[in-house]
């Protein structure tokens, strides 16, 4: 468990002292993620390398004194010693970065199968620390095949004396960021964006170089001689085409469910029971919609959400807002409801092997409810990519549509919206006056169509 950092020069270094000072700041900030030991390895254009390490915090002047105008690549490491990798009496051989004389690696993460790999590939190591397996494995198999053999987590910086013009960076779910520094002719990298510059806000110069995240489960190759950066995906998200649709029984989620089914996905609807007023009606609709779509459905209990209170959907002492006012402002906001639903659904994907989560959020309700915006679920999609084992995609097929466009799509794809329940109330018929009813009725009117459901009026 570490912070990795470093740089590669893609233009001649004009001020080695300033470069060293700037990287020293990165290395110092990296202590927030590791202060048990610090080390760097530098490589020159001719492939010669220099390695320096410190136990405890970095002796910055000692470490950085090796940076000069001939330095081409540097990889560094601030190590936080994991419990499973504890060594009572450490020496310089136990400090990252590690190398076998040809390949050198700085690693953030934990490799669980290092002992098995050492035995299988007959790799001799100077230390039992897990990272030390990687240089020899890369030397034998190449980078991509070596990464495929690793069980665990990683963000890696790799350099090879046989090709001193290239730096390889790779990660699965561990973080890694890049920043171009044209004043040095360099590209810096680090485990955290705040390690690359102290001021990460909008204040300051607009010319300050942007910080870019290395995509999860990818490898980046930087060629110093050409300045080109090539990115390669290491592991695609699952292609099993099994979709879990968070379904309220309403117009939007019914349309989304039919849409994903038409993309040749095996569909399961999930309804979270949290004690809302219309729960009985919504559950009845979900059953009928699942039957119409010939798909599975699940009901999951979430009774504790009702205990939070604070919303007229779960607190009957509060009034539900009517008509346009109820459609344009989140009067019926249930605290973090969609956030909670999506997190639980992601857990179900991990457990039951769904590769896709489908949501019925739309452009119009995204204007009133912050947990209905495309940005919110795009961020959750990224969370699922790095925070789950199944890495389900989140799809929101209606995210750029307003209500009448959703109705048009539903009719076009024959979604069973005649079985849906949009109303916040749970009476015999839908009220026709709450926010969702108001939007639905007017959407049909805008299209000159008759809504197939019955209203109390």
Coordinates of C-alpha atoms in Angstrom, one line a residue:
X1 CA 0.0 0.0 0.0
X2 CA 1.8 3.1 -1.2
X3 CA 1.8 6.3 -3.1
X4 CA 3.6 6.0 -6.5
X5 CA 4.9 9.0 -8.4
X6 CA 7.4 10.1 -11.0
X7 CA 7.9 11.6 -14.4
X8 CA 9.2 11.1 -17.9
X9 CA 10.9 13.8 -20.0
X10 CA 9.6 14.2 -23.5
X11 CA 11.8 17.3 -24.2
X12 CA 15.3 18.2 -23.1
X13 CA 15.5 19.3 -19.5
X14 CA 16.3 23.0 -19.3
X15 CA 16.4 23.3 -15.5
X16 CA 17.2 20.0 -13.7
X17 CA 17.2 21.8 -10.3
X18 CA 13.7 23.2 -10.8
X19 CA 12.5 19.8 -12.0
X20 CA 14.0 18.1 -8.9
X21 CA 12.4 20.7 -6.7
X22 CA 9.0 20.3 -8.3
X23 CA 9.1 16.5 -8.0
X24 CA 10.3 16.8 -4.4
X25 CA 7.0 18.5 -3.6
X26 CA 5.2 15.6 -5.2
X27 CA 7.2 13.1 -3.2
X28 CA 6.7 15.0 0.0
X29 CA 2.9 15.2 -0.5
X30 CA 2.9 11.4 -1.2
X31 CA 3.8 10.8 2.4
X32 CA 0.1 11.2 3.2
X33 CA -0.3 7.7 1.7
X34 CA 2.9 6.2 2.9
X35 CA 5.7 7.3 5.3
X36 CA 7.4 4.0 6.3
X37 CA 10.0 4.2 3.5
X38 CA 10.7 6.2 0.4
X39 CA 12.6 5.4 -2.8
X40 CA 13.3 6.4 -6.3
X41 CA 14.9 4.9 -9.4
X42 CA 16.1 7.2 -12.2
X43 CA 17.0 6.1 -15.8
X44 CA 19.0 8.0 -18.3
X45 CA 18.6 7.9 -22.1
X46 CA 21.4 5.3 -22.4
X47 CA 19.6 3.0 -20.0
X48 CA 21.8 3.5 -17.0
X49 CA 19.9 3.5 -13.7
X50 CA 20.4 4.9 -10.2
X51 CA 18.4 3.7 -7.2
X52 CA 18.2 5.5 -3.8
X53 CA 16.0 4.7 -0.8
X54 CA 15.3 5.9 2.7
X55 CA 13.7 4.2 5.7
X56 CA 11.0 6.4 7.2
X57 CA 10.3 9.8 5.7
X58 CA 12.1 11.0 2.5
X59 CA 15.5 12.6 2.8
X60 CA 14.6 14.9 -0.2
X61 CA 18.0 16.3 -0.9
X62 CA 19.6 12.9 -0.8
X63 CA 17.0 11.3 -3.0
X64 CA 16.8 14.1 -5.6
X65 CA 20.5 14.8 -5.9
X66 CA 20.6 12.1 -8.6
X67 CA 18.3 14.2 -10.9
X68 CA 20.3 16.0 -13.6
X69 CA 20.0 17.1 -17.2
X70 CA 20.6 13.5 -18.4
X71 CA 17.7 12.0 -16.4
X72 CA 14.9 10.7 -18.7
X73 CA 12.6 8.7 -16.4
X74 CA 12.0 8.6 -12.7
X75 CA 9.7 6.3 -10.7
X76 CA 9.2 6.8 -7.0
X77 CA 7.4 5.3 -4.0
X78 CA 6.2 6.3 -0.6
X79 CA 5.4 3.1 1.2
X80 CA 2.8 2.4 3.9
X81 CA 3.7 -1.1 5.2
X82 CA 0.7 -3.4 5.1
X83 CA 0.1 -5.7 8.1
X84 CA 0.6 -8.8 5.8
X85 CA 3.9 -7.5 4.5
X86 CA 5.5 -6.4 7.8
X87 CA 9.2 -7.0 8.1
X88 CA 10.8 -6.3 11.6
X89 CA 14.3 -5.6 10.4
X90 CA 14.1 -3.8 7.1
X91 CA 17.1 -3.1 4.8
X92 CA 17.4 -1.2 1.5
X93 CA 16.3 -4.4 -0.3
X94 CA 12.9 -4.2 1.3
X95 CA 12.2 -0.7 -0.1
X96 CA 10.4 0.1 -3.3
X97 CA 10.9 0.7 -6.2
X98 CA 12.1 -2.9 -6.9
X99 CA 14.1 -4.1 -9.9
X100 CA 15.8 -7.2 -11.3
X101 CA 18.6 -5.2 -13.0
X102 CA 16.6 -4.7 -16.2
X103 CA 12.9 -4.0 -15.2
X104 CA 12.1 -1.6 -12.4
X105 CA 8.6 -1.2 -10.8
X106 CA 6.9 1.1 -8.3
X107 CA 3.6 -0.4 -7.1
X108 CA 0.6 0.7 -5.0
X109 CA -1.6 -2.2 -3.9
X110 CA -1.4 -5.8 -2.7
X111 CA -0.5 -8.9 -4.7
X112 CA -2.0 -11.9 -3.1
X113 CA -0.4 -14.7 -5.2
X114 CA 3.2 -13.5 -5.2
X115 CA 4.5 -16.7 -3.6
X116 CA 2.8 -18.9 -6.1
X117 CA 4.1 -16.9 -9.0
X118 CA 7.6 -16.9 -7.7
X119 CA 7.5 -20.7 -7.5
X120 CA 5.8 -21.2 -10.9
X121 CA 8.2 -18.9 -12.8
X122 CA 11.3 -19.7 -10.6
X123 CA 11.8 -16.0 -9.8
X124 CA 14.5 -15.2 -7.2
X125 CA 13.7 -12.3 -4.9
X126 CA 15.8 -10.3 -2.5
X127 CA 12.8 -9.6 -0.3
X128 CA 9.5 -11.3 0.5
X129 CA 7.5 -8.1 -0.2
X130 CA 4.9 -8.9 -2.8
X131 CA 5.9 -6.2 -5.3
X132 CA 9.3 -7.8 -5.8
X133 CA 7.6 -10.5 -7.9
X134 CA 6.6 -8.1 -10.6
X135 CA 10.0 -7.2 -12.3
X136 CA 10.9 -10.8 -12.9
X137 CA 7.4 -11.6 -14.1
X138 CA 7.4 -8.7 -16.6
X139 CA 10.8 -9.8 -17.8
X140 CA 9.6 -13.3 -18.6
X141 CA 6.1 -12.6 -19.8
X142 CA 5.9 -9.0 -20.9
X143 CA 3.8 -6.3 -19.2
X144 CA 0.3 -7.2 -20.2
X145 CA 0.6 -11.0 -19.7
X146 CA 2.3 -10.3 -16.3
X147 CA -0.6 -8.1 -15.2
X148 CA -3.0 -10.9 -16.1
X149 CA -1.3 -13.2 -13.7
X150 CA -1.6 -10.9 -10.7
X151 CA -4.3 -11.5 -8.1
X152 CA -5.0 -8.4 -6.1
X153 CA -4.8 -4.6 -6.6
X154 CA -2.3 -2.4 -8.4
X155 CA -1.3 0.9 -9.8
X156 CA 2.1 0.5 -11.4
X157 CA 4.9 2.5 -12.9
X158 CA 7.3 0.3 -15.0
X159 CA 10.5 1.1 -16.8
X160 CA 12.8 -1.2 -18.8
X161 CA 16.5 -0.6 -19.4
X162 CA 16.1 -2.3 -22.8
X163 CA 13.8 0.5 -23.9
X164 CA 14.8 3.7 -22.0
X165 CA 12.5 5.9 -24.0
X166 CA 9.3 4.4 -22.6
X167 CA 7.4 4.5 -19.4
X168 CA 4.4 2.2 -18.7
X169 CA 1.7 3.0 -16.2
X170 CA -1.1 0.5 -15.4
X171 CA -3.9 0.2 -12.9
X172 CA -6.9 -1.8 -12.0
X173 CA -9.0 -0.1 -9.3
X174 CA -6.1 1.7 -7.6
X175 CA -5.9 5.4 -8.4
X176 CA -3.4 7.0 -10.8
X177 CA -3.2 10.5 -12.4
X178 CA -1.1 12.3 -15.0
X179 CA -0.2 15.9 -15.4
X180 CA 1.7 17.5 -18.3
X181 CA 4.4 20.0 -17.1
X182 CA 5.5 21.8 -20.3
X183 CA 7.8 24.1 -18.3
X184 CA 10.0 21.0 -17.7
X185 CA 9.2 19.2 -20.9
X186 CA 7.8 16.4 -18.6
X187 CA 4.8 14.4 -17.8
X188 CA 4.3 13.8 -14.1
X189 CA 2.3 11.0 -12.5
X190 CA 1.1 10.3 -8.9
X191 CA -1.4 8.3 -6.9
X192 CA -3.5 11.3 -6.0
X193 CA -4.4 14.5 -7.9
X194 CA -3.6 16.6 -4.9
X195 CA 0.0 15.3 -5.0
X196 CA 0.5 16.9 -8.4
X197 CA -0.4 20.4 -7.4
X198 CA -1.3 22.0 -4.1
X199 CA -4.1 24.2 -5.5
X200 CA -6.7 21.9 -7.2
X201 CA -9.4 24.6 -7.2
X202 CA -10.7 26.9 -9.9
X203 CA -8.7 29.7 -8.3
X204 CA -5.4 30.6 -9.9
X205 CA -4.1 30.6 -13.4
X206 CA -6.3 29.1 -16.2
X207 CA -3.0 28.0 -17.9
X208 CA -2.2 25.6 -15.0
X209 CA -1.9 22.1 -16.6
X210 CA -4.9 19.8 -16.2
X211 CA -4.7 16.6 -14.2
X212 CA -6.0 13.6 -16.0
X213 CA -7.0 10.3 -14.5
X214 CA -5.6 7.1 -15.9
X215 CA -8.8 5.0 -16.7
X216 CA -9.5 2.1 -14.4
X217 CA -8.3 -1.3 -15.8
X218 CA -6.0 0.2 -18.4
X219 CA -2.3 0.6 -19.3
X220 CA -0.7 3.8 -20.6
X221 CA 2.5 3.8 -22.6
X222 CA 4.4 7.1 -22.9
X223 CA 7.1 7.3 -25.5
X224 CA 9.7 10.0 -24.7
X225 CA 11.2 10.1 -28.2
X226 CA 7.9 10.8 -29.9
X227 CA 5.8 12.3 -27.1
X228 CA 3.0 10.0 -27.9
X229 CA 0.7 8.5 -25.3
X230 CA -1.1 5.2 -26.0
X231 CA -3.8 3.8 -23.8
X232 CA -4.9 0.1 -23.8
X233 CA -7.8 -1.5 -21.9
X234 CA -6.7 -4.3 -19.7
X235 CA -10.0 -5.8 -18.7
X236 CA -13.4 -5.0 -20.4
X237 CA -16.4 -4.8 -18.2
X238 CA -18.5 -8.0 -18.3
X239 CA -20.4 -8.7 -21.6
X240 CA -22.9 -11.2 -20.1
X241 CA -25.9 -9.0 -21.1
X242 CA -27.8 -9.5 -17.9
X243 CA -29.6 -6.4 -16.8
X244 CA -31.0 -5.4 -13.4
X245 CA -33.6 -2.6 -13.8
X246 CA -34.5 -0.5 -10.8
X247 CA -38.2 -0.4 -11.4
X248 CA -40.8 1.7 -9.5
X249 CA -43.6 0.4 -11.7
X250 CA -43.9 3.9 -13.2
X251 CA -43.8 5.2 -16.8
X252 CA -40.1 5.9 -16.9
X253 CA -38.7 2.7 -15.5
X254 CA -41.2 0.6 -17.5
X255 CA -40.0 2.2 -20.7
X256 CA -36.4 1.7 -19.7
X257 CA -37.0 -1.9 -18.9
X258 CA -38.6 -2.5 -22.3
X259 CA -35.8 -0.6 -24.0
X260 CA -33.0 -2.7 -22.5
X261 CA -34.9 -5.9 -23.3
X262 CA -35.0 -4.8 -26.9
X263 CA -31.1 -4.6 -26.8
X264 CA -31.2 -8.4 -26.3
X265 CA -30.6 -8.3 -22.5
X266 CA -31.9 -10.8 -20.0
X267 CA -33.9 -8.5 -17.8
X268 CA -34.8 -8.7 -14.1
X269 CA -36.8 -5.9 -12.4
X270 CA -36.0 -5.0 -8.8
X271 CA -38.4 -3.0 -6.6
X272 CA -37.2 -1.6 -3.3
X273 CA -39.9 -1.6 -0.6
X274 CA -39.4 1.4 1.6
X275 CA -42.9 2.1 2.8
X276 CA -44.0 4.8 0.3
X277 CA -47.7 5.6 0.1
X278 CA -48.2 3.9 -3.3
X279 CA -46.1 0.8 -2.4
X280 CA -49.0 -1.7 -2.8
X281 CA -50.0 -0.3 -6.2
X282 CA -46.4 0.0 -7.4
X283 CA -45.7 -3.6 -6.5
X284 CA -48.8 -4.7 -8.3
X285 CA -47.6 -2.8 -11.4
X286 CA -44.1 -4.3 -11.2
X287 CA -45.7 -7.8 -11.2
X288 CA -47.9 -7.1 -14.2
X289 CA -45.0 -5.4 -16.1
X290 CA -42.7 -8.3 -15.5
X291 CA -45.4 -10.7 -16.7
X292 CA -46.0 -8.5 -19.8
X293 CA -42.2 -8.5 -20.5
X294 CA -41.8 -12.2 -19.6
X295 CA -39.0 -11.3 -17.3
X296 CA -38.1 -12.0 -13.6
X297 CA -38.7 -9.6 -10.8
X298 CA -37.5 -9.2 -7.2
X299 CA -38.9 -7.3 -4.2
X300 CA -36.3 -6.2 -1.7
X301 CA -37.1 -4.8 1.7
X302 CA -35.8 -1.4 2.7
X303 CA -38.1 -0.6 5.6
X304 CA -35.4 1.4 7.5
X305 CA -35.5 4.1 4.8
X306 CA -39.1 4.9 5.9
X307 CA -37.8 5.5 9.4
X308 CA -35.8 8.4 8.2
X309 CA -39.0 10.4 7.6
X310 CA -38.8 13.9 6.2
X311 CA -40.8 13.2 3.0
X312 CA -44.5 13.2 2.3
X313 CA -44.0 9.9 0.3
X314 CA -43.3 8.1 3.6
X315 CA -44.8 10.4 6.2
X316 CA -48.6 10.6 5.9
X317 CA -48.8 13.7 8.2
X318 CA -47.2 15.7 5.4
X319 CA -49.1 16.8 2.3
X320 CA -48.2 15.9 -1.2
X321 CA -47.7 18.9 -3.5
X322 CA -50.0 19.1 -6.5
X323 CA -49.7 19.9 -10.2
X324 CA -46.9 22.0 -11.7
X325 CA -45.5 23.0 -8.3
X326 CA -45.0 19.4 -7.4
X327 CA -43.3 18.7 -10.8
X328 CA -40.7 21.6 -10.6
X329 CA -39.3 21.3 -7.1
X330 CA -38.3 18.2 -5.0
X331 CA -41.0 18.6 -2.4
X332 CA -41.3 14.8 -2.1
X333 CA -37.6 14.3 -1.8
X334 CA -36.8 11.0 0.1
X335 CA -33.2 11.4 1.5
X336 CA -30.7 9.8 -0.8
X337 CA -33.2 7.3 -2.1
X338 CA -31.9 6.8 -5.6
X339 CA -28.3 6.8 -4.3
X340 CA -29.3 4.0 -1.8
X341 CA -31.2 2.1 -4.4
X342 CA -28.3 2.1 -6.8
X343 CA -25.8 1.1 -4.2
X344 CA -27.9 -1.9 -3.1
X345 CA -28.5 -2.8 -6.7
X346 CA -24.8 -2.8 -7.3
X347 CA -24.4 -5.2 -4.5
X348 CA -27.0 -7.4 -6.1
X349 CA -25.0 -7.3 -9.3
X350 CA -21.9 -8.5 -7.4
X351 CA -23.9 -11.3 -5.8
X352 CA -26.0 -12.5 -8.8
X353 CA -23.8 -11.7 -11.8
X354 CA -25.7 -8.8 -13.5
X355 CA -23.4 -6.8 -15.7
X356 CA -25.7 -3.8 -16.3
X357 CA -27.8 -1.6 -14.1
X358 CA -30.7 0.3 -15.8
X359 CA -32.3 3.4 -14.4
X360 CA -35.3 5.4 -15.5
X361 CA -34.0 8.9 -14.8
X362 CA -34.9 11.5 -17.3
X363 CA -33.9 15.0 -18.3
X364 CA -37.0 16.7 -17.0
X365 CA -37.0 15.3 -13.5
X366 CA -33.3 15.9 -13.4
X367 CA -34.1 19.6 -13.3
X368 CA -35.9 19.1 -9.9
X369 CA -34.2 16.2 -8.3
X370 CA -30.4 16.1 -8.0
X371 CA -30.3 12.3 -7.9
X372 CA -32.0 12.1 -11.3
X373 CA -29.3 13.9 -13.2
X374 CA -27.1 12.2 -15.8
X375 CA -24.0 13.6 -14.0
X376 CA -25.0 11.9 -10.8
X377 CA -25.3 8.5 -12.4
X378 CA -22.3 8.9 -14.6
X379 CA -20.3 9.4 -11.4
X380 CA -22.0 6.3 -9.9
X381 CA -21.1 4.4 -13.0
X382 CA -17.4 5.2 -12.3
X383 CA -17.9 4.2 -8.7
X384 CA -19.3 0.8 -9.8
X385 CA -16.3 0.4 -12.1
X386 CA -13.7 0.7 -9.4
X387 CA -15.8 -0.2 -6.3
X388 CA -17.4 -3.6 -7.2
X389 CA -16.1 -6.9 -8.5
X390 CA -18.8 -7.3 -11.1
X391 CA -18.2 -3.7 -12.4
X392 CA -21.7 -3.3 -13.7
X393 CA -22.4 -0.5 -16.2
X394 CA -25.1 2.0 -15.4
X395 CA -27.3 2.8 -18.3
X396 CA -29.9 5.6 -18.4
X397 CA -31.6 5.4 -21.8
X398 CA -34.0 8.2 -20.9
X399 CA -31.5 10.6 -19.4
X400 CA -31.7 13.1 -22.4
X401 CA -35.5 12.9 -22.8
X402 CA -38.4 14.9 -21.4
X403 CA -41.7 13.3 -20.5
X404 CA -43.5 13.5 -23.9
X405 CA -40.5 12.1 -25.6
X406 CA -40.5 9.2 -23.1
X407 CA -44.2 8.5 -23.9
X408 CA -43.4 8.6 -27.7
X409 CA -40.6 6.1 -27.1
X410 CA -42.8 3.8 -24.9
X411 CA -45.4 3.6 -27.7
X412 CA -42.8 3.1 -30.4
X413 CA -41.2 0.1 -28.5
X414 CA -44.5 -1.2 -27.2
X415 CA -43.6 -0.8 -23.5
X416 CA -46.5 -1.9 -21.3
X417 CA -47.1 1.6 -19.8
X418 CA -50.8 0.8 -19.6
X419 CA -49.8 -1.3 -16.6
X420 CA -47.7 1.4 -14.9
X421 CA -48.4 3.3 -11.8
X422 CA -47.1 6.9 -11.7
X423 CA -49.1 8.4 -8.9
X424 CA -47.6 9.2 -5.5
X425 CA -50.9 8.1 -3.9
X426 CA -52.0 4.5 -3.5
X427 CA -55.8 4.8 -4.0
X428 CA -58.0 2.8 -6.4
X429 CA -57.1 5.1 -9.3
X430 CA -54.2 7.5 -9.9
X431 CA -55.0 11.0 -8.6
X432 CA -54.2 13.0 -11.7
X433 CA -52.9 15.9 -9.6
X434 CA -49.6 15.0 -7.9
X435 CA -46.4 16.0 -9.7
X436 CA -45.9 12.7 -11.6
X437 CA -49.5 12.6 -12.6
X438 CA -49.4 16.2 -13.8
X439 CA -46.4 15.5 -16.0
X440 CA -47.7 12.3 -17.4
X441 CA -51.2 13.6 -18.3
X442 CA -49.7 16.7 -20.0
X443 CA -47.2 14.6 -21.9
X444 CA -50.0 12.6 -23.5
X445 CA -51.9 15.9 -24.2
X446 CA -48.9 17.4 -25.9
X447 CA -48.8 14.4 -28.3
X448 CA -52.6 14.4 -28.8
X449 CA -52.9 11.0 -27.3
X450 CA -55.1 9.4 -24.7
X451 CA -53.5 8.1 -21.6
X452 CA -54.5 4.4 -21.2
X453 CA -54.7 4.6 -17.4
X454 CA -57.6 5.7 -15.3
X455 CA -57.6 8.8 -13.0
X456 CA -59.8 9.7 -10.2
X457 CA -61.1 12.8 -12.0

